[in-house]
Amino acid sequence: MIHSRYYEELEKQERLINQKNRKSDFYNGIFDRYENPVLTRAHAPLHWRYDLNQETNPYFMERLGVNAVMNSGAIELNGKF
């Protein structure tokens, strides 16, 4: 049985994923900045972070704490990105 709190968290995550990201007023002459980060820990799938079974996780505690996200395409390695 899926935990009842899952649906609350899913609704919050859907709002986060579907919100529009607007350009901020800050511009350094090279890059446009945006109001919201593209990826955060809240974007991690809920089934990664929680055991959704109410019997094995009655308090809906995170089993995998995600504290950061990383764009692996933005790493410089051997002169390449």
XYZ file of C-alpha atoms in Angstrom:
81
model
C 0.000 0.000 0.000
C 1.396 3.411 -0.985
C 1.861 5.828 1.892
C -0.772 8.582 2.060
C 1.857 11.337 2.330
C 3.228 10.312 -1.070
C 0.397 12.107 -2.848
C 1.077 15.356 -0.935
C 4.756 15.218 -1.865
C 3.915 14.313 -5.460
C 1.635 17.351 -5.756
C 4.410 19.637 -4.437
C 6.903 18.133 -6.854
C 4.527 18.517 -9.812
C 4.040 22.214 -8.979
C 7.815 22.663 -8.834
C 8.444 20.879 -12.126
C 5.661 22.684 -13.988
C 6.407 26.242 -12.848
C 7.608 28.705 -15.463
C 11.151 29.956 -15.082
C 11.445 33.663 -15.847
C 14.567 35.653 -16.601
C 15.752 37.758 -13.693
C 16.685 41.418 -14.003
C 20.334 40.597 -13.342
C 22.429 40.486 -16.525
C 26.219 40.508 -16.568
C 26.558 41.231 -20.299
C 27.268 37.594 -21.192
C 24.743 35.288 -19.544
C 21.054 35.622 -18.778
C 20.121 34.628 -15.234
C 16.857 33.003 -14.206
C 14.796 33.244 -11.028
C 14.746 29.523 -10.215
C 17.536 26.955 -10.408
C 17.126 24.436 -13.206
C 17.669 21.467 -10.894
C 17.523 21.127 -7.124
C 17.330 18.248 -4.664
C 13.541 18.583 -4.771
C 13.576 17.460 -8.417
C 14.869 13.972 -7.500
C 12.175 11.339 -8.095
C 10.172 10.520 -4.992
C 10.605 6.772 -5.426
C 14.376 7.291 -5.135
C 14.070 9.275 -1.917
C 11.310 7.394 -0.091
C 10.218 3.857 0.606
C 6.602 4.371 -0.452
C 5.236 1.342 1.395
C 3.299 2.458 4.484
C 3.996 -0.799 6.310
C 7.792 -0.644 5.974
C 8.025 3.161 6.292
C 5.166 4.256 8.598
C 6.664 7.721 9.285
C 7.466 8.413 5.602
C 11.141 9.041 6.298
C 13.628 9.591 3.483
C 15.735 6.521 2.792
C 18.115 8.296 0.426
C 18.907 11.874 1.340
C 19.626 13.847 -1.814
C 21.432 17.056 -0.898
C 22.603 18.263 -4.310
C 22.328 17.680 -8.031
C 25.014 17.872 -10.632
C 25.103 18.411 -14.378
C 27.778 15.968 -15.439
C 27.883 17.618 -18.866
C 29.449 20.688 -17.276
C 32.612 19.000 -16.017
C 35.933 19.749 -17.686
C 38.015 16.620 -18.057
C 41.139 16.404 -20.211
C 40.311 19.679 -21.923
C 36.777 18.616 -22.865
C 33.387 19.330 -21.372
